[in-house]
Tab-separated table of N, CA and C in Angstrom:
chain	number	residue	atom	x	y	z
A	30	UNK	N	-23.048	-23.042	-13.508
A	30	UNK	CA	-23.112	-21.641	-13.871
A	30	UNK	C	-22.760	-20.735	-12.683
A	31	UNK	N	-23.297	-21.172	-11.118
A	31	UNK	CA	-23.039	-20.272	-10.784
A	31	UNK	C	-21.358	-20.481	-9.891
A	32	UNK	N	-20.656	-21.519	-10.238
A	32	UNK	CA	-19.415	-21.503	-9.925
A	32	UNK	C	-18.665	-20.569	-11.070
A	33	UNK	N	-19.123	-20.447	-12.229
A	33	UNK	CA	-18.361	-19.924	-13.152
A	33	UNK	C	-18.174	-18.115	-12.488
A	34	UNK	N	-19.897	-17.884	-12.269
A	34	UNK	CA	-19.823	-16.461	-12.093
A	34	UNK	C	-19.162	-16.076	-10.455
A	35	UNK	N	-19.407	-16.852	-9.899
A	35	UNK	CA	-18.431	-16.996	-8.235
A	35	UNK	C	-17.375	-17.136	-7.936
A	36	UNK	N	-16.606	-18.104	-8.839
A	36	UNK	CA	-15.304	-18.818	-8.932
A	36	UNK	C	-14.473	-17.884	-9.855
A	37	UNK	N	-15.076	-18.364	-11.051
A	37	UNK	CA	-14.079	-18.589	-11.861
A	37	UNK	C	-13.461	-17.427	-12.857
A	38	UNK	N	-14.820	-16.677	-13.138
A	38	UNK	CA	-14.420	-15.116	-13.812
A	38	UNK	C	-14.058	-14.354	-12.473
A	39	UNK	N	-14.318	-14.247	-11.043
A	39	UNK	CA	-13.740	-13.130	-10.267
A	39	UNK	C	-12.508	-13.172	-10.136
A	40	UNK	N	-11.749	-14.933	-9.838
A	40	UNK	CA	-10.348	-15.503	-9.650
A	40	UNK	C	-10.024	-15.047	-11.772
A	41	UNK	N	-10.414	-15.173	-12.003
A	41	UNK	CA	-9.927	-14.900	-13.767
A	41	UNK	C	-9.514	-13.405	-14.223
A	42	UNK	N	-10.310	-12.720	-13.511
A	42	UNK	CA	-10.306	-10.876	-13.762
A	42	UNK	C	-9.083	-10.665	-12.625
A	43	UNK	N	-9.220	-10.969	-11.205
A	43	UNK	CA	-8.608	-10.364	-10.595
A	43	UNK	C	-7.044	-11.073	-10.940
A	44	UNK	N	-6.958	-12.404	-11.310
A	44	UNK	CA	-5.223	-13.049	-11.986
A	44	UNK	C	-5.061	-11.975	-12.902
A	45	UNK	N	-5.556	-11.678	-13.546
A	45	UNK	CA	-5.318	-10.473	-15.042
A	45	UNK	C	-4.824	-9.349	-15.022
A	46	UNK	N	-5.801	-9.083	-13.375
A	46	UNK	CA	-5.813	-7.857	-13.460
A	46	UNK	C	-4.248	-7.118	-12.330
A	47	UNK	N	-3.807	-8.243	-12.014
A	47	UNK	CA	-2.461	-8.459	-11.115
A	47	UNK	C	-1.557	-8.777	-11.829
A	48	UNK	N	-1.678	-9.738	-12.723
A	48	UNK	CA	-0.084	-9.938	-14.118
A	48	UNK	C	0.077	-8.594	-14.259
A	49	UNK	N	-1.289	-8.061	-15.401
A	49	UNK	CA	-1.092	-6.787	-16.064
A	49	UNK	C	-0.213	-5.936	-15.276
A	50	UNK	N	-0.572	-5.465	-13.659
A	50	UNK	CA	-0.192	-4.718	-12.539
A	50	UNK	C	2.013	-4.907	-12.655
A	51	UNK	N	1.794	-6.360	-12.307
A	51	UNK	CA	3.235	-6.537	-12.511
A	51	UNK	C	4.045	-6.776	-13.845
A	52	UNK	N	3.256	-6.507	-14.963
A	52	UNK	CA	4.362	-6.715	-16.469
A	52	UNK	C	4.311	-5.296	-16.370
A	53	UNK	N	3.269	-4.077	-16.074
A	53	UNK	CA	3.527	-2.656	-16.144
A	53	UNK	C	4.985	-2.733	-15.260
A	54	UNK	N	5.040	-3.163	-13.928
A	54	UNK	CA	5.520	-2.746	-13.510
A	54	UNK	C	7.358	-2.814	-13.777
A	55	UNK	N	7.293	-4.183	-14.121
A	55	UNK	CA	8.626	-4.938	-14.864
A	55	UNK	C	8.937	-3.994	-15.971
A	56	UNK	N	8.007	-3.619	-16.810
A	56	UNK	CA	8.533	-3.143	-18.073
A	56	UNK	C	9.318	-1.731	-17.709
A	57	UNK	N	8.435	-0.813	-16.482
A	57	UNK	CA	8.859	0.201	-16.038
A	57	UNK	C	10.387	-0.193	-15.339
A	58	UNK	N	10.679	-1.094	-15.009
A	58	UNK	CA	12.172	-1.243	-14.183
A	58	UNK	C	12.891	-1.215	-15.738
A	59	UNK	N	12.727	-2.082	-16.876
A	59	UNK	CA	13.563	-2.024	-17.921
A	59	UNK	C	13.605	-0.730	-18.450
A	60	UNK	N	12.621	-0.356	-19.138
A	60	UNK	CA	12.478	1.138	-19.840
A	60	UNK	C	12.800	2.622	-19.033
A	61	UNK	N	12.108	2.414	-17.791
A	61	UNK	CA	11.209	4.026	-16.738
A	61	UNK	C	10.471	4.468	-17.321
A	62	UNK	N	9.777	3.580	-18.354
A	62	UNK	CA	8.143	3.905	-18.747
A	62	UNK	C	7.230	3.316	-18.572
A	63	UNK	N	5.864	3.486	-18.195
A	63	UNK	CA	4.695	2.752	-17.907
A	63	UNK	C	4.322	2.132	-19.461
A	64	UNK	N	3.968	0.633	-19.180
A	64	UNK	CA	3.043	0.050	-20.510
A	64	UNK	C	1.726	1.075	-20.069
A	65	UNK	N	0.925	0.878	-19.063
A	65	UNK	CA	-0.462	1.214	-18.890
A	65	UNK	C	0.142	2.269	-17.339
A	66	UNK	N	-0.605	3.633	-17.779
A	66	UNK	CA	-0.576	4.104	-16.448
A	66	UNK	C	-2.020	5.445	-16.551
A	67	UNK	N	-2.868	4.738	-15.530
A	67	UNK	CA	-3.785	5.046	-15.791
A	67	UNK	C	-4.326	6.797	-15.010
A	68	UNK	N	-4.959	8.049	-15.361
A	68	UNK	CA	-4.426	9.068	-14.953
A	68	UNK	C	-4.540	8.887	-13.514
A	69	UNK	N	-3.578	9.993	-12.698
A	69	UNK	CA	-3.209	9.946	-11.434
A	69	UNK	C	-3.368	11.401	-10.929
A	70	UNK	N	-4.078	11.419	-9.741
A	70	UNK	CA	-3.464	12.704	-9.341
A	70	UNK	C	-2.056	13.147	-8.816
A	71	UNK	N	-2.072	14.501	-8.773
A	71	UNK	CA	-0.507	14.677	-8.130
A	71	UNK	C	0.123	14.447	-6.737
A	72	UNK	N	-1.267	14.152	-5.673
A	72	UNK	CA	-1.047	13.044	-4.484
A	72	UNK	C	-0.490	11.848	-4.743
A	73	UNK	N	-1.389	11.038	-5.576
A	73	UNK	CA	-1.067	9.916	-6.194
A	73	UNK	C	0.316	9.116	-6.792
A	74	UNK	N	0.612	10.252	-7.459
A	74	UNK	CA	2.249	10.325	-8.225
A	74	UNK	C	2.780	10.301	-7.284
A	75	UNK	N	2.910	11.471	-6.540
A	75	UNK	CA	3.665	11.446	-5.576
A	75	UNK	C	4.246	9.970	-4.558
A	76	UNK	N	3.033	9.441	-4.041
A	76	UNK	CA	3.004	8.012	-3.548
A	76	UNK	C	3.752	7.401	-4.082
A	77	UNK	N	3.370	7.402	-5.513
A	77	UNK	CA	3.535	6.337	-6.516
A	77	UNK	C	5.672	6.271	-6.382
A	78	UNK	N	5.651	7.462	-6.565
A	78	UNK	CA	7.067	7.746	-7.016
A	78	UNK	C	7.867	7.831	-5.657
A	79	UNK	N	7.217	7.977	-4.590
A	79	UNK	CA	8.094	7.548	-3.077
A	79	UNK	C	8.087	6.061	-3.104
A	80	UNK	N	6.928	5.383	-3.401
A	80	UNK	CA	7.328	3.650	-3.508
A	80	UNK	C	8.223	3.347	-4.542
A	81	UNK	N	8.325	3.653	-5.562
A	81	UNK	CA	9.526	3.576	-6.993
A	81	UNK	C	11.026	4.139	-6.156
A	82	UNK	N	11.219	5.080	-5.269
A	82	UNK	CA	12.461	5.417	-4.855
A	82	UNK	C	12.462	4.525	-3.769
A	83	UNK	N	12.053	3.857	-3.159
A	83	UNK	CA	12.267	3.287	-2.037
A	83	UNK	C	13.874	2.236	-2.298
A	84	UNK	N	13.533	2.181	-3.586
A	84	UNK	CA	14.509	1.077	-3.954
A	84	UNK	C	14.021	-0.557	-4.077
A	85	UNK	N	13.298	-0.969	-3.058
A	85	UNK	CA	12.814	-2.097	-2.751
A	85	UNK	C	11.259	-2.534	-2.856
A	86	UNK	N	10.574	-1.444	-2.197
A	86	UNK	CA	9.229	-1.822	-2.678
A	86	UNK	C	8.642	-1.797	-3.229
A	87	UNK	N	8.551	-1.078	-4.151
A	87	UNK	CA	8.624	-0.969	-5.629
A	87	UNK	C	8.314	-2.744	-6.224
A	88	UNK	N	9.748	-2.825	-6.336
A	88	UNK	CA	9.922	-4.515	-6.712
A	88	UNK	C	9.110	-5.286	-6.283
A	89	UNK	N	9.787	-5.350	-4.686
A	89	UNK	CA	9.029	-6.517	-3.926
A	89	UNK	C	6.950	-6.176	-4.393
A	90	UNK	N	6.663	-5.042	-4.198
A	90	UNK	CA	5.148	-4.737	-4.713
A	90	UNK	C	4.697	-5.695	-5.951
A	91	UNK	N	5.506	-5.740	-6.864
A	91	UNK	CA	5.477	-6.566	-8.293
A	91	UNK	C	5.589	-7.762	-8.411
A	92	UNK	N	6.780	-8.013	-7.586
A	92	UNK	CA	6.931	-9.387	-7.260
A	92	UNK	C	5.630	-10.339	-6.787
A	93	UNK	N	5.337	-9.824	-5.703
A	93	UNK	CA	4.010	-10.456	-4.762
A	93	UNK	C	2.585	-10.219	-6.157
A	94	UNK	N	2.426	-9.129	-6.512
A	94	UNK	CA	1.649	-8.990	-7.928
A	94	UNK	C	1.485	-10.048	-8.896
A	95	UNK	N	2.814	-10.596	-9.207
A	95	UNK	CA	3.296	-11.209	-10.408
A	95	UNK	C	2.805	-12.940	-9.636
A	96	UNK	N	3.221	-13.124	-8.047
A	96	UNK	CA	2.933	-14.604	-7.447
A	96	UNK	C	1.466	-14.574	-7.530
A	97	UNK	N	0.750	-13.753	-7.133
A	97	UNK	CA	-0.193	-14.078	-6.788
A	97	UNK	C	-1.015	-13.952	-7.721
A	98	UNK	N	-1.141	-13.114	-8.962
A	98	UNK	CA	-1.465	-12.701	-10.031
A	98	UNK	C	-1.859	-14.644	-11.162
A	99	UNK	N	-0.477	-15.302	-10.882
A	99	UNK	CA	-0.419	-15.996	-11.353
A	99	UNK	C	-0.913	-17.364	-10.662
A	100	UNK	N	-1.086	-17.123	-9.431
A	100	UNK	CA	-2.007	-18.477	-8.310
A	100	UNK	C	-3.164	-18.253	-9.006
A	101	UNK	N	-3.715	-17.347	-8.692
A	101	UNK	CA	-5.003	-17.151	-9.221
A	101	UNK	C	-5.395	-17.398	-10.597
A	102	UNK	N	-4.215	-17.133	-11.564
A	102	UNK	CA	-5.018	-17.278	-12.713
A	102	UNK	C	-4.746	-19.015	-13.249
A	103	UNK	N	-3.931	-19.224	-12.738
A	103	UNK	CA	-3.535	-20.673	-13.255
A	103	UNK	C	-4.228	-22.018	-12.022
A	104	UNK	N	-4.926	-21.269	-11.066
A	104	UNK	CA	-5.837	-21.926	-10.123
A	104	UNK	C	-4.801	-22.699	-9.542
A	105	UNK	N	-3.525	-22.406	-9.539
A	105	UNK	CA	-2.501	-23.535	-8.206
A	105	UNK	C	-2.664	-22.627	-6.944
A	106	UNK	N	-3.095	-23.043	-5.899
A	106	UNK	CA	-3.186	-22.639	-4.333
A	106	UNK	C	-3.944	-20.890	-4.515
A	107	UNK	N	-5.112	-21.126	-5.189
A	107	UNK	CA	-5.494	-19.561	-5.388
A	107	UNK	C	-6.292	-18.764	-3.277
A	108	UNK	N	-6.273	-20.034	-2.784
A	108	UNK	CA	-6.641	-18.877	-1.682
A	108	UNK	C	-5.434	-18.687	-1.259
A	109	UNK	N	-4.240	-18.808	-1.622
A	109	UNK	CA	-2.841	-18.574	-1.126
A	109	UNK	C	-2.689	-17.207	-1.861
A	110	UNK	N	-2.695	-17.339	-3.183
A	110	UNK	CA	-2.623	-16.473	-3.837
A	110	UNK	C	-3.349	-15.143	-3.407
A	111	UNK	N	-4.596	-15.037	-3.259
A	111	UNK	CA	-5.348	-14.410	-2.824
A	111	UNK	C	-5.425	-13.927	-1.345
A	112	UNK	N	-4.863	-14.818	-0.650
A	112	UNK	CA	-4.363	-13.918	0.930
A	112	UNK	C	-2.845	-13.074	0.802
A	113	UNK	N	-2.057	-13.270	-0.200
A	113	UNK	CA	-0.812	-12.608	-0.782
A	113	UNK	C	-1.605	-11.033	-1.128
A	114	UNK	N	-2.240	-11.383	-2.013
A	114	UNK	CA	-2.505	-10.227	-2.412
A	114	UNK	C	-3.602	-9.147	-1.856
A	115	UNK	N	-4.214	-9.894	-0.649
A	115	UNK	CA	-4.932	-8.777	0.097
A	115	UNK	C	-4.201	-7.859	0.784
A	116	UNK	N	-3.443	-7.875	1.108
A	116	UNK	CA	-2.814	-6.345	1.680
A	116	UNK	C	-2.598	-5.557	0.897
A	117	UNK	N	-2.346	-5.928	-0.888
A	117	UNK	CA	-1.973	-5.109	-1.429
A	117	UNK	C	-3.222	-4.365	-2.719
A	118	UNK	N	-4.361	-5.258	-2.248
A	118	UNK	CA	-5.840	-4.626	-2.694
A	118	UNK	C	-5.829	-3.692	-1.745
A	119	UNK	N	-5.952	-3.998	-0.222
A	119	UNK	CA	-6.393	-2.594	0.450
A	119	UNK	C	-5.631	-1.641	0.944
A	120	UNK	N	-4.458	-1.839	0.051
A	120	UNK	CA	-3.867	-0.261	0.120
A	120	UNK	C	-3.863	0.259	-1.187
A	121	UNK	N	-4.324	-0.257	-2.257
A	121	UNK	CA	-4.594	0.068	-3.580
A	121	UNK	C	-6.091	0.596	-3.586
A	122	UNK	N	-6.981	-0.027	-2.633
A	122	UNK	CA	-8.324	0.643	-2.773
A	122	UNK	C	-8.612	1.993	-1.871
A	123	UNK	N	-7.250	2.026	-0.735
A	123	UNK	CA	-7.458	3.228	0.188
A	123	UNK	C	-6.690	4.322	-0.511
A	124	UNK	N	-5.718	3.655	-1.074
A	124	UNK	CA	-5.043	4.670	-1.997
A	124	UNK	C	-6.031	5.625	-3.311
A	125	UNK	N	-7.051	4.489	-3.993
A	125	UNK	CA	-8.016	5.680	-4.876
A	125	UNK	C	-9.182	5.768	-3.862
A	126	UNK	N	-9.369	5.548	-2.899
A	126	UNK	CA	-10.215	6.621	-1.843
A	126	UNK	C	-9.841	7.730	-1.572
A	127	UNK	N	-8.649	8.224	-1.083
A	127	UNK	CA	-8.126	9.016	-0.386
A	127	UNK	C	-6.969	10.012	-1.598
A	128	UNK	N	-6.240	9.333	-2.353
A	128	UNK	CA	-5.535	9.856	-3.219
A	128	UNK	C	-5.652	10.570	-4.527
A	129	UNK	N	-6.465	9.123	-5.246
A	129	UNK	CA	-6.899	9.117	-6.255
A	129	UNK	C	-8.028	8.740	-6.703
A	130	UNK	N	-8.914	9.672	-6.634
A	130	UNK	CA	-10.907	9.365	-6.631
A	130	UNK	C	-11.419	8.660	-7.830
A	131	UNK	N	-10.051	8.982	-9.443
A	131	UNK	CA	-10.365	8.625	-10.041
A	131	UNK	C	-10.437	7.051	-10.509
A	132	UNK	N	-9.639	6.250	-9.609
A	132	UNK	CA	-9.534	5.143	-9.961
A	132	UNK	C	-10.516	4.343	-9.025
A	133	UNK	N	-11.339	4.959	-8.599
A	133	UNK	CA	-12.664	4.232	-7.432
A	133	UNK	C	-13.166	3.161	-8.229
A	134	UNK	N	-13.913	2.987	-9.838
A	134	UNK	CA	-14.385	1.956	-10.566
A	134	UNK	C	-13.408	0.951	-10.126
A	135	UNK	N	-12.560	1.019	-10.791
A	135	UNK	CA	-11.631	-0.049	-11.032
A	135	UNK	C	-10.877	-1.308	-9.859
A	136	UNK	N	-10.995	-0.017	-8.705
A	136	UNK	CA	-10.362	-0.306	-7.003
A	136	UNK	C	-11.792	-1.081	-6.484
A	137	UNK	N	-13.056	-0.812	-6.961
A	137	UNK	CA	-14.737	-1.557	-6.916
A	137	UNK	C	-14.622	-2.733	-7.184
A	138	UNK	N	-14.103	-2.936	-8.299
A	138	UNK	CA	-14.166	-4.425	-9.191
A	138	UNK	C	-13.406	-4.886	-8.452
A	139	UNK	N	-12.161	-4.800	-8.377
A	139	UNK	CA	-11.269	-5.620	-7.239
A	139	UNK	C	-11.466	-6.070	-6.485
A	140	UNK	N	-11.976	-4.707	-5.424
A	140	UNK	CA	-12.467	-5.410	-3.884
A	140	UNK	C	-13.840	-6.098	-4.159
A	141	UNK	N	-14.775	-5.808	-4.602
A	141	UNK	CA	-15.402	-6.715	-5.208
A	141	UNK	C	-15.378	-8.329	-5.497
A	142	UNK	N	-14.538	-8.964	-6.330
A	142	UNK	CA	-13.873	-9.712	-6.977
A	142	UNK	C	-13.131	-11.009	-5.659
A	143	UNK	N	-12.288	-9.831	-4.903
A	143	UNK	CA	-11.245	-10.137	-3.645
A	143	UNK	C	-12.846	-10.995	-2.757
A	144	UNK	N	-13.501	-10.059	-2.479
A	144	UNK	CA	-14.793	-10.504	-1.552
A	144	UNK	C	-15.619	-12.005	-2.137
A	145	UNK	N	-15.519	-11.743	-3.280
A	145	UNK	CA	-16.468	-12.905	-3.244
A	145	UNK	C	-15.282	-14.038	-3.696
A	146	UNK	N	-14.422	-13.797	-4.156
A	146	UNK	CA	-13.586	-15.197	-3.805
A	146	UNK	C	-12.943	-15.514	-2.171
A	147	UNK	N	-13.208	-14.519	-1.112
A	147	UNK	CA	-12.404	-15.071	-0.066
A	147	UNK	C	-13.772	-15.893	0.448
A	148	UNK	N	-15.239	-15.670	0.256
A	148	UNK	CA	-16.579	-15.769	0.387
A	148	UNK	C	-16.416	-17.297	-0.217
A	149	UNK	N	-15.646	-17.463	-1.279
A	149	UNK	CA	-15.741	-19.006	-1.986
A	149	UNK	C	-14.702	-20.363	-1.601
A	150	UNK	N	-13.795	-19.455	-0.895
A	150	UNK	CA	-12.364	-20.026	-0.162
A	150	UNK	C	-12.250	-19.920	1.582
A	151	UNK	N	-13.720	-19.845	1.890
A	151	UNK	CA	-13.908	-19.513	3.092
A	151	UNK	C	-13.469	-20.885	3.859
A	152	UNK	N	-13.926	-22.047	3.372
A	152	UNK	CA	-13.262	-23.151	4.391
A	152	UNK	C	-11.216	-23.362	4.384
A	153	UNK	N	-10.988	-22.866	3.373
A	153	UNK	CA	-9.415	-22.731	3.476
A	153	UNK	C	-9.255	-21.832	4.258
A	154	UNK	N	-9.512	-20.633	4.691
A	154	UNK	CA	-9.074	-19.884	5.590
A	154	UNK	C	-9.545	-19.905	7.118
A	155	UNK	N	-10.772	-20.832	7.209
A	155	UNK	CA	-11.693	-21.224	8.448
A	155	UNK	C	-10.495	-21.484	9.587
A	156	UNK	N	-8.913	-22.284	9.394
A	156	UNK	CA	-8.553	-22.332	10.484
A	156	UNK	C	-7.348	-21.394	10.864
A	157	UNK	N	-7.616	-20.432	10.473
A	157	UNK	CA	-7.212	-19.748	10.537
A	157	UNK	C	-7.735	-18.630	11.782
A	158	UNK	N	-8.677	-18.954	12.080
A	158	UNK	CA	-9.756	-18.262	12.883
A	158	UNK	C	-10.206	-19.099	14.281
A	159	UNK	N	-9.336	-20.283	14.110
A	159	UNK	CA	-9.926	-21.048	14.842
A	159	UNK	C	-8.752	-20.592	16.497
């Protein structure tokens, strides 16, 4: 039980919650419409829409979303997965600190989520430190 609530739903929410991140984002390269876009302030947009013009990061943002999204949820190399995608939790959680206040819940669960699986994958990353 308590691997389920440690392991397996935080690595389960946060794979989900990173596909979702990158099929929005894919669908937006086909269409230039959001599947899910959740409200933003006009700081926020702004960001949002200097990373969309960049040309590149944009993508590459989705891309790394979509790898790691999918380590995690399909459990192949999830502390791989999960060191992929920490840079792009904590500029997503400084981003609704500072940008967008309204997305603080959601940016919670994440880092949240991120913490107690690096907490569960701690001997994979141990030599890393060494």
């Amino acid at each position: 039980m308590t691997r389920i609530l440690l392991v397996h739903l935080p690595r389960t929410l946060l794979g989900l919650l990173f596909l979702l991140s990158a099929a929005d984002g894919f669908w937006f390269f086909a269409t230039g419409e959001h599947l899910i876009h959740p409200p933003t302030s006009p700081a926020g947009l702004a960001f949002e829409q200097g990373l969309q013009a960049s040309g590149f990061l944009w993508p590459l943002l989705k891309i790394v979303n979509l790898l790691g999204g999918l380590s995690l949820l399909l459990n192949v190399v999830p502390a791989f997965g999960l060191a992929l995608l920490a840079p792009v939790m904590t500029v997503i959680a400084l981003f609704h600190l500072v940008l967008n206040p309204g997305g603080i819940p959601i940016a919670a669960v994440m880092v949240l989520c991120g913490v107690v699986l690096v907490h569960a994958y701690r001997d994979r990353y141990a030599a890393l430190f060494r």
